[in-house]
Short mmCIF file of C-alpha atoms and ligand atoms in Angstrom, two decimals:
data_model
loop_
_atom_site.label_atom_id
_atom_site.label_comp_id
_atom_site.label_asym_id
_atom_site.label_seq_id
_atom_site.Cartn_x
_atom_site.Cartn_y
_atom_site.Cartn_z
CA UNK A 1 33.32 -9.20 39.69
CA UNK A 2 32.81 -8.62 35.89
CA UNK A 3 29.48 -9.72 34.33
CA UNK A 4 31.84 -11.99 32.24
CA UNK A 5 33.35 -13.47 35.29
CA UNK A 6 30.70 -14.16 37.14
CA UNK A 7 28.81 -15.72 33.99
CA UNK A 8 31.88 -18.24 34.09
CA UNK A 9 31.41 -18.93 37.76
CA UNK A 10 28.10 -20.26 37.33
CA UNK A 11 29.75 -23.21 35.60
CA UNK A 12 32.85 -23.65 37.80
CA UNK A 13 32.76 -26.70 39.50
CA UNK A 14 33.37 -26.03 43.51
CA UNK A 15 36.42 -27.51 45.54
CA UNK A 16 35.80 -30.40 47.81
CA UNK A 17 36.41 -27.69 50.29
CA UNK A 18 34.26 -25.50 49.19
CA UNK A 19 31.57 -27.81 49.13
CA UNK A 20 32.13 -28.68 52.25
CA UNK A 21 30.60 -25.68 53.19
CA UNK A 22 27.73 -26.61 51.91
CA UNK A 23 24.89 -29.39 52.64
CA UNK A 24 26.29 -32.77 51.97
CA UNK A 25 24.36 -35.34 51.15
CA UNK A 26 24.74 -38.63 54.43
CA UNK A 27 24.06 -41.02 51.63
CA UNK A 28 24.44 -41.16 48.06
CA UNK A 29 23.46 -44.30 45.64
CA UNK A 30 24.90 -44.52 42.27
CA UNK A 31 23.52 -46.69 39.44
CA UNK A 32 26.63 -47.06 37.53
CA UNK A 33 25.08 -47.43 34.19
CA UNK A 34 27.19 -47.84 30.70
CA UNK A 35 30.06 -49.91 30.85
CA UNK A 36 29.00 -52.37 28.21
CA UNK A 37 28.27 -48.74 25.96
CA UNK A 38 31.61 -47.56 26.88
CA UNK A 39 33.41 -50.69 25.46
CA UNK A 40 31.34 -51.07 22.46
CA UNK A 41 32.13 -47.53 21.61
CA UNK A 42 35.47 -48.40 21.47
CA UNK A 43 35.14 -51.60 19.84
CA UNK A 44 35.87 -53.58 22.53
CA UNK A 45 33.90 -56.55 24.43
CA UNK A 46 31.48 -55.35 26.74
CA UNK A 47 33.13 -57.16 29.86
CA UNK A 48 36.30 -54.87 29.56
CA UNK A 49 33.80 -52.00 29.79
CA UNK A 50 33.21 -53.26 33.26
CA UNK A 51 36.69 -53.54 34.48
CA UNK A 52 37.00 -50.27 33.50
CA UNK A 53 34.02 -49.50 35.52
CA UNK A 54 36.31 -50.41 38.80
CA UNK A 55 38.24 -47.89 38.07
CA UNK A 56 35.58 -45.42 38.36
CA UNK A 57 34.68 -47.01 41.50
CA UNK A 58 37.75 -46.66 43.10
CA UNK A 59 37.91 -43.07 42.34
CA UNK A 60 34.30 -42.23 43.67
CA UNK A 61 35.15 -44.23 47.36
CA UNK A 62 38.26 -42.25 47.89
CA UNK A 63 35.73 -38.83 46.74
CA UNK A 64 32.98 -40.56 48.96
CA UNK A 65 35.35 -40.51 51.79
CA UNK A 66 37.26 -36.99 51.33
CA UNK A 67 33.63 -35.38 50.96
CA UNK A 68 32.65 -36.71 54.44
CA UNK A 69 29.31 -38.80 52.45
CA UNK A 70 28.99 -41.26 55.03
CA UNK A 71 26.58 -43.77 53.62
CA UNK A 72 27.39 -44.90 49.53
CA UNK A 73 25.31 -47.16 47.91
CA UNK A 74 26.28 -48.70 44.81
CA UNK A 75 24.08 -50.64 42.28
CA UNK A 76 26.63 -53.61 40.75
CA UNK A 77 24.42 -56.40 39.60
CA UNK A 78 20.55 -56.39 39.49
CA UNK A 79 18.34 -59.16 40.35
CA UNK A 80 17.37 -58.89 36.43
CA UNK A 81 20.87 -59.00 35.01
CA UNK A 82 21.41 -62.75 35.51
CA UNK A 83 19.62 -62.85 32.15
CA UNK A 84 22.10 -61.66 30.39
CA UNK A 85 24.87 -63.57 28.15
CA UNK A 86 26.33 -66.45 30.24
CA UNK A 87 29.92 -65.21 28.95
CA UNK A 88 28.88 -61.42 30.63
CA UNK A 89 27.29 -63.37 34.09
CA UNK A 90 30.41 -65.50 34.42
CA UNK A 91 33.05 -62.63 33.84
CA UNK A 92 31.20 -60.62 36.09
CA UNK A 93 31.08 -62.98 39.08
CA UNK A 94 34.92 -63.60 38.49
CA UNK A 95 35.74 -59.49 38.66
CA UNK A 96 33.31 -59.40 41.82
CA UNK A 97 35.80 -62.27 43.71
CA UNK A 98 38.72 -60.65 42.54
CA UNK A 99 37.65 -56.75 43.71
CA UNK A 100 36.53 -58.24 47.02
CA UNK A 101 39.84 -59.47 47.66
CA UNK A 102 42.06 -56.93 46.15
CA UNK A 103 40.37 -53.92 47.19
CA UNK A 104 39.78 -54.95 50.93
CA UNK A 105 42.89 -53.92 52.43
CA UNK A 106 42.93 -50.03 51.18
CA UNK A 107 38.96 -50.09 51.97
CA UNK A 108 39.78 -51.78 55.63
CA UNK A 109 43.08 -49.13 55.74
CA UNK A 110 40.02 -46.33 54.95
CA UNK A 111 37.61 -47.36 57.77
CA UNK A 112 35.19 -48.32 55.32
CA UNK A 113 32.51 -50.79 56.57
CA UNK A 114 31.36 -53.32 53.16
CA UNK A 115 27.47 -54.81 53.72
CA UNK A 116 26.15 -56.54 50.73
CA UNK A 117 22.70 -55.98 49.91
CA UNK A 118 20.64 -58.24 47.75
CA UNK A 119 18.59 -61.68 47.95
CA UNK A 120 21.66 -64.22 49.07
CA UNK A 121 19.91 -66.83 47.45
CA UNK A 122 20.80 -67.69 44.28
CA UNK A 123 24.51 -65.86 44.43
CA UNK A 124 26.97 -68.63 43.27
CA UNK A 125 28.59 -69.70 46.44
CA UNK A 126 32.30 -68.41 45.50
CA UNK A 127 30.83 -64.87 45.11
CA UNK A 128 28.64 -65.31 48.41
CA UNK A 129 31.59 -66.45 50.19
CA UNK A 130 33.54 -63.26 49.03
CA UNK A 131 30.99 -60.58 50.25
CA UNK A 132 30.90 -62.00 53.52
CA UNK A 133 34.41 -61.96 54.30
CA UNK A 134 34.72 -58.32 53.15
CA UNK A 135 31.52 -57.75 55.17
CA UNK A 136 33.41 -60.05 58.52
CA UNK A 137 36.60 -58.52 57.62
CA UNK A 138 35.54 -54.52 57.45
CA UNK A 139 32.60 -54.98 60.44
CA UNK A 140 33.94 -52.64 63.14
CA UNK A 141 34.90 -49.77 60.53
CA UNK A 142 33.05 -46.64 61.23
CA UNK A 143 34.56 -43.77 58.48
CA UNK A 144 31.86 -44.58 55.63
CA UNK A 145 29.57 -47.37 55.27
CA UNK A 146 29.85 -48.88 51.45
CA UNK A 147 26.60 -50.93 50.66
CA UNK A 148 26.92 -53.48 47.83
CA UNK A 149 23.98 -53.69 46.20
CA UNK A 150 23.96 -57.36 44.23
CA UNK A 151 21.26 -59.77 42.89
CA UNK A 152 19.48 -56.69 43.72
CA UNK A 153 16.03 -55.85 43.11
CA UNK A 154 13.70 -53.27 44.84
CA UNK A 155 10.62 -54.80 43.94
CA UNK A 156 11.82 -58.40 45.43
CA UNK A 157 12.97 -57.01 48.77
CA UNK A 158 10.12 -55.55 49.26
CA UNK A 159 8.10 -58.70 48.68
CA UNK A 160 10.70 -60.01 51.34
CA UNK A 161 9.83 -57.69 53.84
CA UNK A 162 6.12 -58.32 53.41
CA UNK A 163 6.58 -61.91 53.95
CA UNK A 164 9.23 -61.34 57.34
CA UNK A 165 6.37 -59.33 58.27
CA UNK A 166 3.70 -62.06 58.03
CA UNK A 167 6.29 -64.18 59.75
CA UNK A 168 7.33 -61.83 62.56
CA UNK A 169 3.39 -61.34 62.92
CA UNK A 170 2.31 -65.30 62.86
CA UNK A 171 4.84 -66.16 65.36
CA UNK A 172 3.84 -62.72 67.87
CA UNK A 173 6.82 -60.99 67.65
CA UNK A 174 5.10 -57.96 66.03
CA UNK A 175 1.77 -56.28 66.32
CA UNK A 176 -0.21 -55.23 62.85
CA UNK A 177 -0.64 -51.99 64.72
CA UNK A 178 2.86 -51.69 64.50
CA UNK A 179 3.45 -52.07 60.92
CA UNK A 180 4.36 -48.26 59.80
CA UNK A 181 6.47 -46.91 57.82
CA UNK A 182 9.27 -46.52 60.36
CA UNK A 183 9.12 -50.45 61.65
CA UNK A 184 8.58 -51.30 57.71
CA UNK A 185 11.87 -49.96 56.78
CA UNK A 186 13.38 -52.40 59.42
CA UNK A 187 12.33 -55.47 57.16
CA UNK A 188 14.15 -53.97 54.43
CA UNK A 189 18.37 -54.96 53.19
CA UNK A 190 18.58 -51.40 54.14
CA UNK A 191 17.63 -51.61 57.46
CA UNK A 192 20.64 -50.07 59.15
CA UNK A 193 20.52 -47.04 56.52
CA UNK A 194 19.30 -43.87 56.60
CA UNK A 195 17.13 -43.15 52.99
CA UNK A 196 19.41 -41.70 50.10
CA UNK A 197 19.04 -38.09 49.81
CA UNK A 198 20.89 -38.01 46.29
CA UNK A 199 20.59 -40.66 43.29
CA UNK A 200 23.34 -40.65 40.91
CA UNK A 201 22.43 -42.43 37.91
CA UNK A 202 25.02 -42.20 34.52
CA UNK A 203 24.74 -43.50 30.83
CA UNK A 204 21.84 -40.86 29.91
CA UNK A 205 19.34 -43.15 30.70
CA UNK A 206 16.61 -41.76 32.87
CA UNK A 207 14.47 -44.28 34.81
CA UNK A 208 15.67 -45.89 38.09
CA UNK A 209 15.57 -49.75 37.22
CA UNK A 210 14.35 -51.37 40.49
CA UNK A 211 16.85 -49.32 42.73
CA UNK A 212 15.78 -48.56 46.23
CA UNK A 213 12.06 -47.53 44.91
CA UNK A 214 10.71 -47.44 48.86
CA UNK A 215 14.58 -45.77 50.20
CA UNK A 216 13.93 -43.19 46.98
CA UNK A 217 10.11 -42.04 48.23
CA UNK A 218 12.11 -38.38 48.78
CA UNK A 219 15.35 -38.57 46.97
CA UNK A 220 16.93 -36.01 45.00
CA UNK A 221 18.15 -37.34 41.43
CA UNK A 222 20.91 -36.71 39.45
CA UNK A 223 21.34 -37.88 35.48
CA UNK A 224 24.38 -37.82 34.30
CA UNK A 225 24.81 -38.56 30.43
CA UNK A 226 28.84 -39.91 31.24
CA UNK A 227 29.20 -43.90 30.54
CA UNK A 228 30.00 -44.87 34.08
CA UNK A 229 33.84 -45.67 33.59
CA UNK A 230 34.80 -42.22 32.24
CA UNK A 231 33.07 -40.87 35.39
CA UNK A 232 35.13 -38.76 37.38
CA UNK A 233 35.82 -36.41 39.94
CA UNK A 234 34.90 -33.52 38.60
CA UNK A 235 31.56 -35.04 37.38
CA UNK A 236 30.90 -36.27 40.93
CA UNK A 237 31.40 -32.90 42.68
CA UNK A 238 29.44 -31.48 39.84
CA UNK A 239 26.78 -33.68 41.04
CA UNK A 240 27.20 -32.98 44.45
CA UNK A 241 27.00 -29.26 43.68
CA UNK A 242 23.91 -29.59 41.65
CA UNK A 243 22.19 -31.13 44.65
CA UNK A 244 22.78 -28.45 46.84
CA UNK A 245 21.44 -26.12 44.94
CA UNK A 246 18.03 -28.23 45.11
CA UNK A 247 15.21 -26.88 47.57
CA UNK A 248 13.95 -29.95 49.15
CA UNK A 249 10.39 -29.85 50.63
CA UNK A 250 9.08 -33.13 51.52
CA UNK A 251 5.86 -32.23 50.86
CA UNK A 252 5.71 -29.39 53.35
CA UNK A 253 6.12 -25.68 52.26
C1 IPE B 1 26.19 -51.40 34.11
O1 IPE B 1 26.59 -51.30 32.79
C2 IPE B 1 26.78 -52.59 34.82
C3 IPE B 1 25.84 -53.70 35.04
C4 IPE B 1 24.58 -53.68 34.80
C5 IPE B 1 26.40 -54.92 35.60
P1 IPE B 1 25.85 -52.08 31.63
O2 IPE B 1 26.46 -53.42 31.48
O3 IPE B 1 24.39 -52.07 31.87
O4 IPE B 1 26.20 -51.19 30.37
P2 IPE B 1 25.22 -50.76 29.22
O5 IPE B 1 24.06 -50.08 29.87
O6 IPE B 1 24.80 -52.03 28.52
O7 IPE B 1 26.02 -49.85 28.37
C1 IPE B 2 20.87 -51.14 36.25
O1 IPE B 2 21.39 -51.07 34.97
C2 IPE B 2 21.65 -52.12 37.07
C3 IPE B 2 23.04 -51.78 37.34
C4 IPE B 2 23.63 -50.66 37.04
C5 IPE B 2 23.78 -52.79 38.01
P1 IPE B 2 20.77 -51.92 33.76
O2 IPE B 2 21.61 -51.65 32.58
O3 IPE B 2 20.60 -53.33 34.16
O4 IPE B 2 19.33 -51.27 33.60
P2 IPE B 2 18.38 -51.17 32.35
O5 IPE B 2 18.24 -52.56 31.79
O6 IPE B 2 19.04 -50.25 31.37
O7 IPE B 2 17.11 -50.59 32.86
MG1 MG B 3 22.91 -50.76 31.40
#
């Protein structure tokens, strides 16, 4: 191989084969940052910046799935963006109904299992009512598991594990000797998940904005400085072939 050649490898994004090869990451989370920056770019109102965020979604699932990722965690609606403009909230919940509903057949077709995670209170009972029929609908699917993560804040879930604790605790169904790390998780809307090994986050902002900050303790991170609906394939594998290139330690040596 010519020094020229192999100068241009170093940039060439791998085949989903290829990569294959390689170490793939059990479960990614993506906080898909930048759709109301996409729109405004183009002079259009923020909301349409998030339907064309589905589109980006839809292409990342069928990746998800090709790649073999088993686990994808997706940050849609933070326990802090209800404060934004009514107008924003309200469109929002609407295109959250609508995907549910539209997209479930393909994602039932797929094997792909939908589990919603967030603080259910508070959710607008149309929208509630919508994530637990995709989640009754898709229960038995076993290709990829597709967390939701909506009215979602780290910080509060954690605060609602503490409290099931004190609970489980008052009422003897637990132990304070056996409040670790491992029994803690348990407590948490991840429960049923193992930790994220990579972090995708897009828009070129770098700070993780209450997104699994206890599932994160040893998670690999990925910026990506795309507005979320002009992400793509080729940016994903990118990112997946970025994190294999990553020595992970976990402390040890
Ligand atoms: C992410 O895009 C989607 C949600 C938070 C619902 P934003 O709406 O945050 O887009 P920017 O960051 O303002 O561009
Ligand atoms: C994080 O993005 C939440 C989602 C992507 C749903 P934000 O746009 O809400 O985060 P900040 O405000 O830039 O930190
Ligand atoms: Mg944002």
């Amino acid at each position: 191989m010519s020094i020229i050649s192999s100068f241009f490898s170093l940039f060439k994004i791998p085949s989903i084969n290829e990569l294959k090869k390689g170490d793939i990451p059990n479960h990614v989370g993506i906080i898909m940052d930048g759709n109301g920056r996409w729109a405004s770019k183009r002079k259009l109102p923020r909301v349409l910046g998030h339907k064309a965020g589905v589109e980006a979604l839809r292409r990342v699932i069928k990746l998800t799935s090709k790649l073999g990722i088993k686990y994808l965690t997706v940050f849609s609606f933070s326990s802090e963006n209800w404060d934004r403009p009514k107008e924003e909230v309200e469109y929002l919940m609407g295109l959250f109904v609508d995907c549910l509903s539209s997209e479930l057949p393909l994602l039932n077709k797929k094997g792909v299992k939908i589990k919603m995670i967030g603080k259910k209170e508070g959710i607008p009972k149309k929208v509630l009512k919508s994530f637990e029929n995709a989640e009754n609908k898709t229960c038995k699917n076993k290709e990829m598991v597709f967390n939701i993560a909506f009215n979602y804040g780290s910080r509060q879930e954690i605060i609602e594990a503490v409290k099931k604790i004190f609970k489980a605790i008052g009422e003897g169904n637990l132990k304070l000797e056996e409040v670790d790390q491992n029994s803690f998780s348990k407590f948490l809307y991840t429960k049923d998940c193992p930790d994220p090994d990579l972090i995708i986050r897009t828009s070129g902002e770098y700070r993780i904005s209450n997104f699994l900050l206890w599932q994160g303790a040893y998670t690999e991170f990925y910026f990506s400085k795309v507005f979320w609906p002009d992400f793509n394939e080729k940016h994903y594998l990118r990112a997946i072939f970025d994190y294999q290139k990553r020595n992970r330690r976990f402390g040890k040596l």
